Each structure stands twice: as structure tokens, then as C-alpha cells.
Tab-separated table of C-alpha atoms and ligand atoms in Angstrom:
chain	number	residue	atom	x	y	z
A	29	UNK	CA	27.009	29.492	-5.324
A	30	UNK	CA	25.526	25.949	-4.973
A	31	UNK	CA	22.062	26.588	-6.040
A	32	UNK	CA	19.170	25.628	-3.843
A	33	UNK	CA	16.929	24.357	-6.688
A	34	UNK	CA	16.132	25.516	-10.108
A	35	UNK	CA	13.435	27.976	-8.601
A	36	UNK	CA	16.443	30.257	-7.807
A	37	UNK	CA	17.101	31.233	-11.505
A	38	UNK	CA	13.463	32.564	-11.888
A	39	UNK	CA	12.737	36.209	-12.057
A	40	UNK	CA	12.920	37.917	-8.588
A	41	UNK	CA	14.546	34.612	-7.038
A	42	UNK	CA	17.992	36.314	-6.651
A	43	UNK	CA	19.519	35.561	-3.198
A	44	UNK	CA	22.432	36.951	-1.478
A	45	UNK	CA	24.523	34.918	0.667
A	46	UNK	CA	26.871	35.184	3.301
A	47	UNK	CA	28.766	31.845	4.232
A	48	UNK	CA	30.009	30.984	7.887
A	49	UNK	CA	31.640	27.798	8.315
A	50	UNK	CA	31.912	26.596	11.785
A	51	UNK	CA	34.656	24.228	13.379
A	52	UNK	CA	34.485	20.818	12.136
A	53	UNK	CA	32.736	18.260	14.549
A	54	UNK	CA	33.094	14.208	13.995
A	55	UNK	CA	30.134	12.270	13.193
A	56	UNK	CA	29.182	9.159	14.272
A	57	UNK	CA	31.322	7.060	11.771
A	58	UNK	CA	34.214	9.157	12.711
A	59	UNK	CA	34.419	11.261	9.763
A	60	UNK	CA	35.130	15.168	10.051
A	61	UNK	CA	31.767	17.062	9.204
A	62	UNK	CA	31.705	21.067	8.925
A	63	UNK	CA	28.433	22.819	8.856
A	64	UNK	CA	28.139	25.612	6.652
A	65	UNK	CA	25.346	28.236	7.433
A	66	UNK	CA	24.368	30.263	4.259
A	67	UNK	CA	21.987	33.328	4.678
A	68	UNK	CA	19.615	33.640	1.855
A	69	UNK	CA	18.007	37.234	1.510
A	70	UNK	CA	15.529	37.635	-1.183
A	71	UNK	CA	16.175	41.316	-2.600
A	72	UNK	CA	12.733	41.677	-4.344
A	73	UNK	CA	9.095	40.563	-3.089
A	74	UNK	CA	6.022	39.925	-5.205
A	75	UNK	CA	2.584	39.794	-3.861
A	76	UNK	CA	1.281	36.367	-4.300
A	77	UNK	CA	-2.203	37.372	-5.149
A	78	UNK	CA	-1.736	40.184	-7.828
A	79	UNK	CA	1.798	40.078	-8.582
A	80	UNK	CA	2.849	43.706	-7.571
A	81	UNK	CA	5.992	44.520	-6.054
A	82	UNK	CA	6.011	44.885	-2.081
A	83	UNK	CA	7.655	48.012	-1.148
A	84	UNK	CA	8.036	47.192	2.626
A	85	UNK	CA	7.942	43.937	3.919
A	86	UNK	CA	7.727	43.123	7.491
A	87	UNK	CA	10.496	40.767	8.706
A	88	UNK	CA	9.467	37.919	10.530
A	89	UNK	CA	11.314	35.126	12.228
A	90	UNK	CA	14.486	33.450	10.829
A	91	UNK	CA	13.825	29.980	9.213
A	92	UNK	CA	16.637	27.107	9.047
A	93	UNK	CA	16.315	24.740	6.273
A	94	UNK	CA	19.108	21.999	5.540
A	95	UNK	CA	20.128	21.795	1.884
A	96	UNK	CA	21.988	19.173	0.033
A	97	UNK	CA	25.437	18.988	1.421
A	98	UNK	CA	28.305	20.552	-0.398
A	99	UNK	CA	30.939	17.666	-0.452
A	100	UNK	CA	31.647	16.960	3.216
A	101	UNK	CA	29.883	20.122	4.389
A	102	UNK	CA	26.484	20.023	5.706
A	103	UNK	CA	24.584	23.152	4.658
A	104	UNK	CA	22.201	25.116	6.795
A	105	UNK	CA	20.200	27.814	5.363
A	106	UNK	CA	19.079	30.860	7.353
A	107	UNK	CA	16.149	32.441	5.631
A	108	UNK	CA	14.842	35.787	6.763
A	109	UNK	CA	10.984	35.448	6.409
A	110	UNK	CA	8.510	38.327	5.668
A	111	UNK	CA	4.900	39.282	5.934
A	112	UNK	CA	3.363	41.456	3.111
A	113	UNK	CA	0.743	43.781	2.819
A	114	UNK	CA	0.203	44.815	-0.609
A	115	UNK	CA	-0.699	48.430	-1.440
A	116	UNK	CA	-1.987	47.562	-4.967
A	117	UNK	CA	-4.601	44.796	-4.122
A	118	UNK	CA	-4.914	45.440	-0.285
A	119	UNK	CA	-4.244	41.884	0.419
A	120	UNK	CA	-2.251	40.412	3.450
A	121	UNK	CA	0.114	37.258	2.961
A	122	UNK	CA	2.873	35.491	4.065
A	123	UNK	CA	6.145	34.773	2.206
A	124	UNK	CA	6.574	31.306	0.719
A	125	UNK	CA	9.709	29.512	0.052
A	126	UNK	CA	9.584	28.018	-3.576
A	127	UNK	CA	12.321	25.726	-2.700
A	128	UNK	CA	10.223	23.783	-0.061
A	129	UNK	CA	7.525	21.091	-0.949
A	130	UNK	CA	5.542	21.988	1.811
A	131	UNK	CA	5.582	25.180	4.033
A	132	UNK	CA	6.567	23.616	7.122
A	133	UNK	CA	9.342	21.712	5.652
A	134	UNK	CA	12.897	21.600	7.373
A	135	UNK	CA	14.669	20.466	4.430
A	136	UNK	CA	14.857	21.712	0.679
A	137	UNK	CA	12.978	20.302	-2.085
A	138	UNK	CA	16.261	19.002	-3.600
A	139	UNK	CA	17.330	17.078	-0.515
A	140	UNK	CA	13.973	15.644	0.171
A	141	UNK	CA	14.141	14.329	-3.570
A	142	UNK	CA	17.550	12.727	-2.806
A	143	UNK	CA	16.185	11.069	0.441
A	144	UNK	CA	13.062	9.752	-1.382
A	145	UNK	CA	15.337	8.528	-4.271
A	146	UNK	CA	17.651	6.792	-1.689
A	147	UNK	CA	14.932	5.267	0.167
A	148	UNK	CA	14.884	2.920	-2.897
A	149	UNK	CA	18.053	1.267	-1.515
A	150	UNK	CA	19.056	2.517	1.930
A	151	UNK	CA	17.541	2.582	5.305
A	152	UNK	CA	16.138	5.381	7.079
A	153	UNK	CA	18.818	5.033	9.566
A	154	UNK	CA	21.566	4.768	6.929
A	155	UNK	CA	20.113	7.916	5.366
A	156	UNK	CA	19.838	9.843	8.519
A	157	UNK	CA	23.531	9.184	9.505
A	158	UNK	CA	24.665	10.002	5.580
A	159	UNK	CA	23.191	13.516	5.868
A	160	UNK	CA	23.385	14.085	9.538
A	161	UNK	CA	19.817	14.500	9.860
A	162	UNK	CA	17.461	13.278	12.676
A	163	UNK	CA	15.511	9.891	11.963
A	164	UNK	CA	12.218	11.538	11.785
A	165	UNK	CA	13.070	14.239	9.196
A	166	UNK	CA	14.217	11.318	6.725
A	167	UNK	CA	10.958	9.275	7.546
A	168	UNK	CA	8.801	12.557	7.209
A	169	UNK	CA	10.474	13.377	3.907
A	170	UNK	CA	9.547	10.038	2.627
A	171	UNK	CA	6.246	10.185	3.952
A	172	UNK	CA	5.160	13.149	2.229
A	173	UNK	CA	6.656	11.966	-1.155
A	174	UNK	CA	4.517	8.807	-0.462
A	175	UNK	CA	1.476	11.071	0.496
A	176	UNK	CA	1.465	13.080	-2.762
A	177	UNK	CA	2.237	9.968	-4.771
A	178	UNK	CA	-0.638	7.719	-3.353
A	179	UNK	CA	-3.145	10.590	-2.771
A	180	UNK	CA	-5.316	9.698	-5.810
A	181	UNK	CA	-4.997	6.022	-7.137
A	182	UNK	CA	-6.891	5.802	-10.153
A	183	UNK	CA	-9.991	3.470	-9.978
A	184	UNK	CA	-11.403	3.607	-13.345
A	185	UNK	CA	-9.849	0.722	-14.689
A	186	UNK	CA	-10.262	-1.878	-11.729
A	187	UNK	CA	-11.800	-4.933	-13.102
A	188	UNK	CA	-10.578	-7.473	-10.465
A	189	UNK	CA	-10.613	-6.487	-6.672
A	190	UNK	CA	-8.940	-8.535	-3.808
A	191	UNK	CA	-9.905	-7.894	-0.312
A	192	UNK	CA	-7.794	-8.610	2.805
A	193	UNK	CA	-8.130	-8.331	6.296
A	194	UNK	CA	-4.789	-8.087	7.933
A	195	UNK	CA	-3.980	-8.674	11.827
A	196	UNK	CA	-1.755	-5.996	12.702
A	197	UNK	CA	-1.194	-6.221	16.486
A	198	UNK	CA	-2.969	-7.033	19.624
A	199	UNK	CA	-2.148	-3.880	21.239
A	200	UNK	CA	-3.641	-0.457	20.593
A	201	UNK	CA	-7.168	0.700	19.890
A	202	UNK	CA	-9.715	-1.833	18.882
A	203	UNK	CA	-10.104	-0.537	15.459
A	204	UNK	CA	-6.498	-0.381	14.929
A	205	UNK	CA	-5.660	-4.000	15.426
A	206	UNK	CA	-6.854	-4.918	11.950
A	207	UNK	CA	-6.224	-3.400	8.655
A	208	UNK	CA	-8.262	-3.951	5.453
A	209	UNK	CA	-6.550	-3.993	2.220
A	210	UNK	CA	-8.042	-3.847	-1.339
A	211	UNK	CA	-5.890	-4.305	-4.185
A	212	UNK	CA	-6.410	-4.265	-7.843
A	213	UNK	CA	-5.651	-8.019	-8.744
A	214	UNK	CA	-4.528	-7.232	-12.458
A	215	UNK	CA	-1.988	-4.595	-11.577
A	216	UNK	CA	-1.138	-5.675	-8.000
A	217	UNK	CA	-1.717	-2.109	-7.051
A	218	UNK	CA	-3.060	-1.018	-3.378
A	219	UNK	CA	-6.179	0.803	-3.754
A	220	UNK	CA	-7.294	1.096	-0.121
A	221	UNK	CA	-5.837	0.844	3.420
A	222	UNK	CA	-8.448	1.353	5.873
A	223	UNK	CA	-8.324	0.817	9.727
A	224	UNK	CA	-10.435	-1.774	11.247
A	225	UNK	CA	-12.202	-4.419	9.280
A	226	UNK	CA	-15.699	-5.358	8.211
A	227	UNK	CA	-18.026	-3.068	5.791
A	228	UNK	CA	-17.450	-0.091	7.758
A	229	UNK	CA	-13.872	0.071	7.255
A	230	UNK	CA	-14.788	0.066	3.560
A	231	UNK	CA	-17.367	2.634	3.340
A	232	UNK	CA	-14.718	5.179	2.163
A	233	UNK	CA	-13.595	3.035	-0.661
A	234	UNK	CA	-17.088	2.048	-1.699
A	235	UNK	CA	-17.825	5.935	-2.120
A	236	UNK	CA	-14.624	6.664	-4.160
A	237	UNK	CA	-15.447	3.488	-6.193
A	238	UNK	CA	-19.238	4.453	-6.675
A	239	UNK	CA	-18.569	5.888	-10.373
A	240	UNK	CA	-16.661	2.686	-11.588
A	241	UNK	CA	-18.657	0.032	-9.343
A	242	UNK	CA	-20.054	-1.489	-12.658
A	243	UNK	CA	-16.758	-2.152	-13.919
A	244	UNK	CA	-15.911	-4.473	-11.322
A	245	UNK	CA	-16.157	-8.246	-12.525
A	246	UNK	CA	-14.710	-10.090	-9.531
A	247	UNK	CA	-13.957	-9.669	-6.061
A	248	UNK	CA	-11.644	-12.014	-4.279
A	249	UNK	CA	-11.710	-12.476	-0.558
A	250	UNK	CA	-11.352	-14.689	2.441
A	251	UNK	CA	-13.978	-17.075	3.406
A	252	UNK	CA	-14.015	-16.547	7.124
A	253	UNK	CA	-15.483	-13.190	7.149
A	254	UNK	CA	-18.571	-11.530	5.979
A	255	UNK	CA	-17.796	-9.356	2.909
A	256	UNK	CA	-19.638	-11.359	0.491
A	257	UNK	CA	-23.079	-9.528	0.809
A	258	UNK	CA	-21.264	-6.094	0.940
A	259	UNK	CA	-19.330	-6.802	-2.062
A	260	UNK	CA	-22.670	-7.939	-4.041
A	261	UNK	CA	-24.307	-4.920	-2.984
A	262	UNK	CA	-21.475	-2.728	-3.640
A	263	UNK	CA	-20.375	-4.238	-7.165
A	264	UNK	CA	-23.646	-5.312	-8.570
A	265	UNK	CA	-21.620	-6.787	-11.982
A	266	UNK	CA	-19.224	-8.572	-9.562
A	267	UNK	CA	-18.873	-12.320	-8.682
A	268	UNK	CA	-17.562	-13.204	-5.470
A	269	UNK	CA	-14.348	-15.295	-5.812
A	270	UNK	CA	-12.477	-17.323	-3.152
A	271	UNK	CA	-8.945	-18.052	-4.414
A	272	UNK	CA	-6.553	-20.782	-4.064
A	273	UNK	CA	-4.583	-18.934	-1.206
A	274	UNK	CA	-7.717	-18.070	1.062
A	275	UNK	CA	-9.228	-21.810	0.410
A	276	UNK	CA	-5.884	-23.477	1.619
A	277	UNK	CA	-5.686	-21.029	4.605
A	278	UNK	CA	-9.190	-21.987	5.603
A	279	UNK	CA	-8.728	-25.646	5.034
A	280	UNK	CA	-5.274	-25.421	7.005
A	281	UNK	CA	-7.256	-24.099	10.290
A	282	UNK	CA	-8.975	-27.396	10.195
A	283	UNK	CA	-5.988	-29.384	9.700
A	284	UNK	CA	-4.414	-27.583	12.381
A	285	UNK	CA	-7.218	-28.203	14.693
A	286	UNK	CA	-6.704	-31.807	14.181
A	287	UNK	CA	-2.802	-31.528	14.868
A	288	UNK	CA	-3.572	-29.698	18.013
A	289	UNK	CA	-6.125	-32.630	19.130
A	290	UNK	CA	-3.324	-35.176	18.350
A	291	UNK	CA	-1.031	-33.518	20.173
A	292	UNK	CA	-3.308	-33.226	23.276
A	293	UNK	CA	-3.911	-36.805	23.398
A	294	UNK	CA	-0.128	-37.797	22.677
A	295	UNK	CA	2.608	-38.753	25.232
A	296	UNK	CA	5.151	-35.899	25.963
A	297	UNK	CA	7.819	-36.983	23.724
A	298	UNK	CA	5.552	-36.973	20.836
A	299	UNK	CA	3.813	-33.825	21.684
A	300	UNK	CA	6.874	-32.193	21.565
A	301	UNK	CA	7.577	-33.385	17.912
A	302	UNK	CA	3.868	-32.324	16.865
A	303	UNK	CA	4.414	-28.790	18.273
A	304	UNK	CA	7.696	-28.494	17.048
A	305	UNK	CA	6.693	-29.298	13.383
A	306	UNK	CA	3.498	-27.306	13.046
A	307	UNK	CA	4.567	-25.451	10.090
A	308	UNK	CA	5.809	-28.732	8.278
A	309	UNK	CA	2.215	-29.920	8.649
A	310	UNK	CA	0.896	-26.963	7.407
A	311	UNK	CA	3.342	-25.746	4.644
A	312	UNK	CA	3.689	-27.400	1.089
A	313	UNK	CA	5.405	-30.784	1.550
A	314	UNK	CA	7.485	-30.039	-1.707
A	315	UNK	CA	9.075	-27.223	0.077
A	316	UNK	CA	10.363	-29.070	3.155
A	317	UNK	CA	13.670	-29.389	4.566
A	318	UNK	CA	14.822	-33.267	4.888
A	319	UNK	CA	14.191	-32.921	8.356
A	320	UNK	CA	10.934	-31.146	8.158
A	321	UNK	CA	9.811	-34.202	5.608
A	322	UNK	CA	10.997	-36.813	8.017
A	323	UNK	CA	8.941	-35.326	11.105
A	324	UNK	CA	5.866	-34.865	8.692
A	325	UNK	CA	6.008	-38.534	7.688
A	326	UNK	CA	6.373	-39.573	11.158
A	327	UNK	CA	3.423	-37.448	12.358
A	328	UNK	CA	1.333	-38.591	9.440
A	329	UNK	CA	2.124	-42.254	10.025
A	330	UNK	CA	1.282	-42.059	13.608
A	331	UNK	CA	-1.908	-40.051	13.593
A	332	UNK	CA	-4.587	-41.475	11.168
A	333	UNK	CA	-6.874	-38.192	11.648
A	334	UNK	CA	-4.012	-35.864	10.901
A	335	UNK	CA	-3.139	-37.902	7.861
A	336	UNK	CA	-6.701	-37.638	6.824
A	337	UNK	CA	-6.821	-33.972	6.977
A	338	UNK	CA	-3.440	-33.320	5.495
A	339	UNK	CA	-4.120	-35.817	2.439
A	340	UNK	CA	-7.596	-34.106	1.874
A	341	UNK	CA	-5.689	-30.319	1.905
A	342	UNK	CA	-3.230	-31.908	-0.550
A	343	UNK	CA	-6.004	-33.250	-2.812
A	344	UNK	CA	-7.285	-29.800	-2.901
A	345	UNK	CA	-3.891	-28.538	-3.911
A	346	UNK	CA	-3.468	-30.957	-6.607
A	347	UNK	CA	-7.162	-29.746	-8.124
A	348	UNK	CA	-5.637	-26.414	-8.497
A	349	UNK	CA	-2.563	-27.965	-10.084
A	350	UNK	CA	-4.531	-30.068	-12.624
A	351	UNK	CA	-7.821	-28.776	-13.184
A	352	UNK	CA	-7.873	-26.401	-16.405
A	353	UNK	CA	-11.532	-25.754	-16.493
A	354	UNK	CA	-14.273	-24.697	-14.488
A	355	UNK	CA	-16.535	-28.029	-15.122
A	356	UNK	CA	-13.398	-30.116	-14.681
A	357	UNK	CA	-12.733	-28.408	-11.283
A	358	UNK	CA	-16.345	-28.830	-10.374
A	359	UNK	CA	-16.227	-32.626	-11.010
A	360	UNK	CA	-13.237	-32.750	-8.955
A	361	UNK	CA	-14.513	-30.794	-5.975
A	362	UNK	CA	-17.768	-33.014	-5.897
A	363	UNK	CA	-15.676	-36.060	-5.669
A	364	UNK	CA	-13.411	-34.512	-2.936
A	365	UNK	CA	-16.360	-33.586	-0.994
A	366	UNK	CA	-18.011	-36.974	-1.012
A	367	UNK	CA	-14.763	-38.400	0.262
A	368	UNK	CA	-14.440	-35.664	3.064
A	369	UNK	CA	-18.071	-36.068	3.939
A	370	UNK	CA	-17.527	-39.852	4.374
A	371	UNK	CA	-14.810	-39.237	7.033
A	372	UNK	CA	-15.082	-40.132	10.488
A	373	UNK	CA	-12.810	-37.006	11.438
A	374	UNK	CA	-15.396	-34.175	12.112
A	375	UNK	CA	-12.885	-31.430	10.849
A	376	UNK	CA	-12.640	-33.344	7.810
A	377	UNK	CA	-16.464	-33.252	7.412
A	378	UNK	CA	-16.247	-29.688	8.273
A	379	UNK	CA	-13.768	-28.975	5.503
A	380	UNK	CA	-16.436	-30.486	2.892
A	381	UNK	CA	-18.873	-28.034	4.453
A	382	UNK	CA	-16.522	-25.111	3.762
A	383	UNK	CA	-16.004	-26.291	0.322
A	384	UNK	CA	-19.746	-26.922	-0.490
A	385	UNK	CA	-21.014	-23.546	0.973
A	386	UNK	CA	-18.460	-21.592	-1.041
A	387	UNK	CA	-18.390	-23.889	-4.178
A	388	UNK	CA	-19.566	-20.913	-6.724
A	389	UNK	CA	-17.018	-18.544	-5.223
A	390	UNK	CA	-13.941	-21.261	-5.368
A	391	UNK	CA	-14.924	-22.221	-8.999
A	392	UNK	CA	-14.850	-18.375	-9.755
A	393	UNK	CA	-11.151	-18.811	-9.683
A	394	UNK	CA	-10.900	-20.530	-12.950
A	395	UNK	CA	-13.504	-18.084	-14.582
A	396	UNK	CA	-11.444	-15.207	-13.777
A	397	UNK	CA	-7.879	-16.645	-14.393
A	398	UNK	CA	-6.066	-18.476	-11.607
A	399	UNK	CA	-3.009	-16.027	-11.768
A	400	UNK	CA	-4.189	-13.946	-8.736
A	401	UNK	CA	-3.385	-16.712	-6.270
A	402	UNK	CA	0.410	-16.412	-6.277
A	403	UNK	CA	0.074	-12.497	-5.957
A	404	UNK	CA	-2.361	-12.999	-2.950
A	405	UNK	CA	0.061	-15.269	-1.192
A	406	UNK	CA	3.250	-13.019	-2.123
A	407	UNK	CA	1.657	-9.655	-0.882
A	408	UNK	CA	0.451	-11.449	2.518
A	409	UNK	CA	4.263	-12.457	2.834
A	410	UNK	CA	5.239	-8.862	2.188
A	411	UNK	CA	2.692	-7.380	4.526
A	412	UNK	CA	3.962	-9.814	7.166
A	413	UNK	CA	7.460	-8.594	6.636
A	414	UNK	CA	6.512	-4.798	6.722
A	415	UNK	CA	4.399	-5.465	10.109
A	416	UNK	CA	7.841	-6.939	11.400
A	417	UNK	CA	10.117	-4.099	10.303
A	418	UNK	CA	7.752	-1.275	10.158
A	419	UNK	CA	4.860	-1.306	12.664
A	420	UNK	CA	7.373	-0.495	15.479
A	421	UNK	CA	7.693	3.052	13.954
A	422	UNK	CA	4.662	4.074	15.906
A	423	UNK	CA	3.401	6.129	12.645
A	424	UNK	CA	0.394	4.763	11.504
A	425	UNK	CA	-0.300	6.804	8.365
A	426	UNK	CA	3.627	6.115	7.379
A	427	UNK	CA	2.936	2.535	7.941
A	428	UNK	CA	-0.245	2.656	5.873
A	429	UNK	CA	1.439	4.503	3.129
A	430	UNK	CA	4.090	1.807	2.903
A	431	UNK	CA	1.645	-0.700	2.169
A	432	UNK	CA	0.614	1.243	-0.956
A	433	UNK	CA	4.229	1.162	-2.009
A	434	UNK	CA	4.695	-2.478	-1.289
A	435	UNK	CA	4.215	-3.888	-4.828
A	436	UNK	CA	7.391	-1.738	-5.942
A	437	UNK	CA	9.304	-2.598	-2.444
A	438	UNK	CA	12.059	-4.880	-2.413
A	439	UNK	CA	11.915	-7.224	0.699
A	440	UNK	CA	15.734	-8.084	0.726
A	441	UNK	CA	16.887	-4.912	2.646
A	442	UNK	CA	16.716	-3.176	5.992
A	443	UNK	CA	13.656	-0.762	6.155
B	526	LIG	ZN1	-1.330	42.431	-4.280
């Protein structure tokens, strides 16, 4: 007999079985499949409260549980369920099955573990086809495992916190259009995924962190939102930091505004070029294709204002690339602000305002080790990828759990 799990060998867990084999069917890949139906009958019953033997268990309904396949044979267990009334302690109870990870599970713990393992490299759809299981069952198996794994994310060692608001979708309830994600910037671990945005979304996280709030040294976030007062109140020893990724993002909003204005005032032909090459203007020039580079040069040489805004952003990037210490960065930013303020382009002066208002936080980047920026950007790309492939699953809880698993998720495969 194939074992249903190691639990079977323990004490009273002796099962009798009967095997019925049904006629083979053909699966979606054209392979013949058989279904074996095995009856599992427990021959002794113990009271879960006191351990006394139950002489007369009452029969309840029969449960169907899918197990690991036996070669090409799918295996289905019929399990006679029981209800107990214990003579020794007088308590009533229902029979539980030790080979299920949760009472309502429709697959054995062994099959569940195999599915979770396979999810490291196979899509839900592939696994569902492989085991001839419903898609939902595979997803739910993974979801249950993720839930156990991320039920208690340890918070005691958290020193550097990253906060991000992520726009998920314009559809659905207001509170669900955004997610607020909290990460440990040293380990990359996701600490919280909350619906909505703003400090209300973070109330639960703040409660969980209460014991450790004095450990937090820095909290890194976007400039365009209003978390700073909340952060200072919640983490009394933390400094608010605006990192490379968020500053460039914020400056790019201004660059984009100038670009759009240039497009509005251009002739039809030029407008098309400006619109088509939005990401060449906003992206890092060193990563552009030859065509992108050419289009960018053309836009910059035609539109003085775009060129100025773009140049200022590039100068900020070069401060990040060259400044080694906080004082060095401070001098560079002061000089940069003076140049931006002297510009005739209102967006450029606005860029200077943004940097001046947030300078302490921006300089925090040099105090708390600049290593964070790559991870913020990388994580944002991963989130965008996940939204693209998994949001359509319509299971918000699963989607949020997948965010917890993102640091360990490979992006080069179907989900
Ligand atoms: Zn009892």
C-alpha cells in the first residue's frame, strides 16, 4: 500500500483499504489516466480530549480526499468520517484526519507539499494539469502554505524600514485601489501588505511594531505622500529618508510635465515623436537602444526646456554616482538647487523646491548606506510584474501573500 503520509504508521492509525480502479480516461495532453479510489477505514478511535478509546463512533458523511498519484494513476481516498461521544470524559468531538493540513482540505498534506514545492518552478496551470486537479485547488494549496509561512513575520531586528504605496487598479473598492507595502531594507523581507494608503492603512503594522519601534533607525519613503509626520510619531528614533529611486521618480514627474507641454506646442509630426519616446526621455540614457538614443538627442536639441529639465535630472543622478559622503552630497545639492532656481522653466524651479524641502531626508541616503536604492527599484519592478500576471486571479488575499513571497520569486516564468 502506498502510504498517505508518515502519520499512518503511528499507533492507532492503521487503515484498511479497498482499491477500485475505474476505466482509463484521456487527459488534456492525450495521456491515458486512471483513477484509483481507495477506501480508508480507521479501525480504532481515540478521544481527542482524553485519549480514551471510543467504543461506538457514529458514522458521518464520507469525505473525498485526493492523494499523490501512483504512477499514472490518480488516487482518490474515500474516508468514512465519525463523530464521537466519549464515555470516559463525556466530551463530544469530530474525527480529524491527521494527513490533512487543515480540516476542510480536499488533498492530502503530502500532495499539498508537493504542489508547494513545484510552485517554485511550475505555473498553477501546469501543476493543475499534471495532477488533474482544479486550478483553484492548486492555488489554495499554495495559499495555505504561504499563509502559514508569513503569518508571523519577525519584527524585532528591523532597523531600516521602506514604505511604498503601490497603485494596483482603478477598478473595485476605493480602499483596494492601492496597497501600502512595508519592507525591511536590510533583509529585503516584506513586513506588511496593507489595503489602501495613508496612515490608516498602517495602523495594524504600527501596532505590531509597538514593542520594537525604538529599534528603527530610518524609514525610507516616497516624497509625494504624507507619511513623514506619521513615521516620526510612530518611530521616535528614526530619521525619514528619501532614497535615490524615489527622488528620481519625483523629478521625473516634472521632466514629464515639461515633455507634455513641449508636445502640446509642437507640430503633428514632432508631437508623435515626443509621445512615442516618453520612456526614452524618462529612462536612464545609458540603457537606451540606438533608436531611443537618437530620438532623445533629437528631442533634447529641439526643445530647450525639456533639455534643461532632463539635464537637471541627470545631474542629480550623477550626484548619486559620485558623492561619497553626506557633506559632499550636501554641497553638490546646494549647487544644483542654485542652478535649478535660476532656470526660466517653472518645472525646473519646482524641482529645486522639491529637493530643498526634502534635503535632510535626501541626505539621509548617505548616512544609512546607499545600498537601498537598487532594492527599491528592483522591488517596484517585481510588483509591477506581479500585478500584471497575478492581479487577474481575483483573489486579493492570495495576491497579497504573493507579495510577501516576492523577494524569493523568480520573474522569468509564468505564474
Ligand atoms: Zn474523552
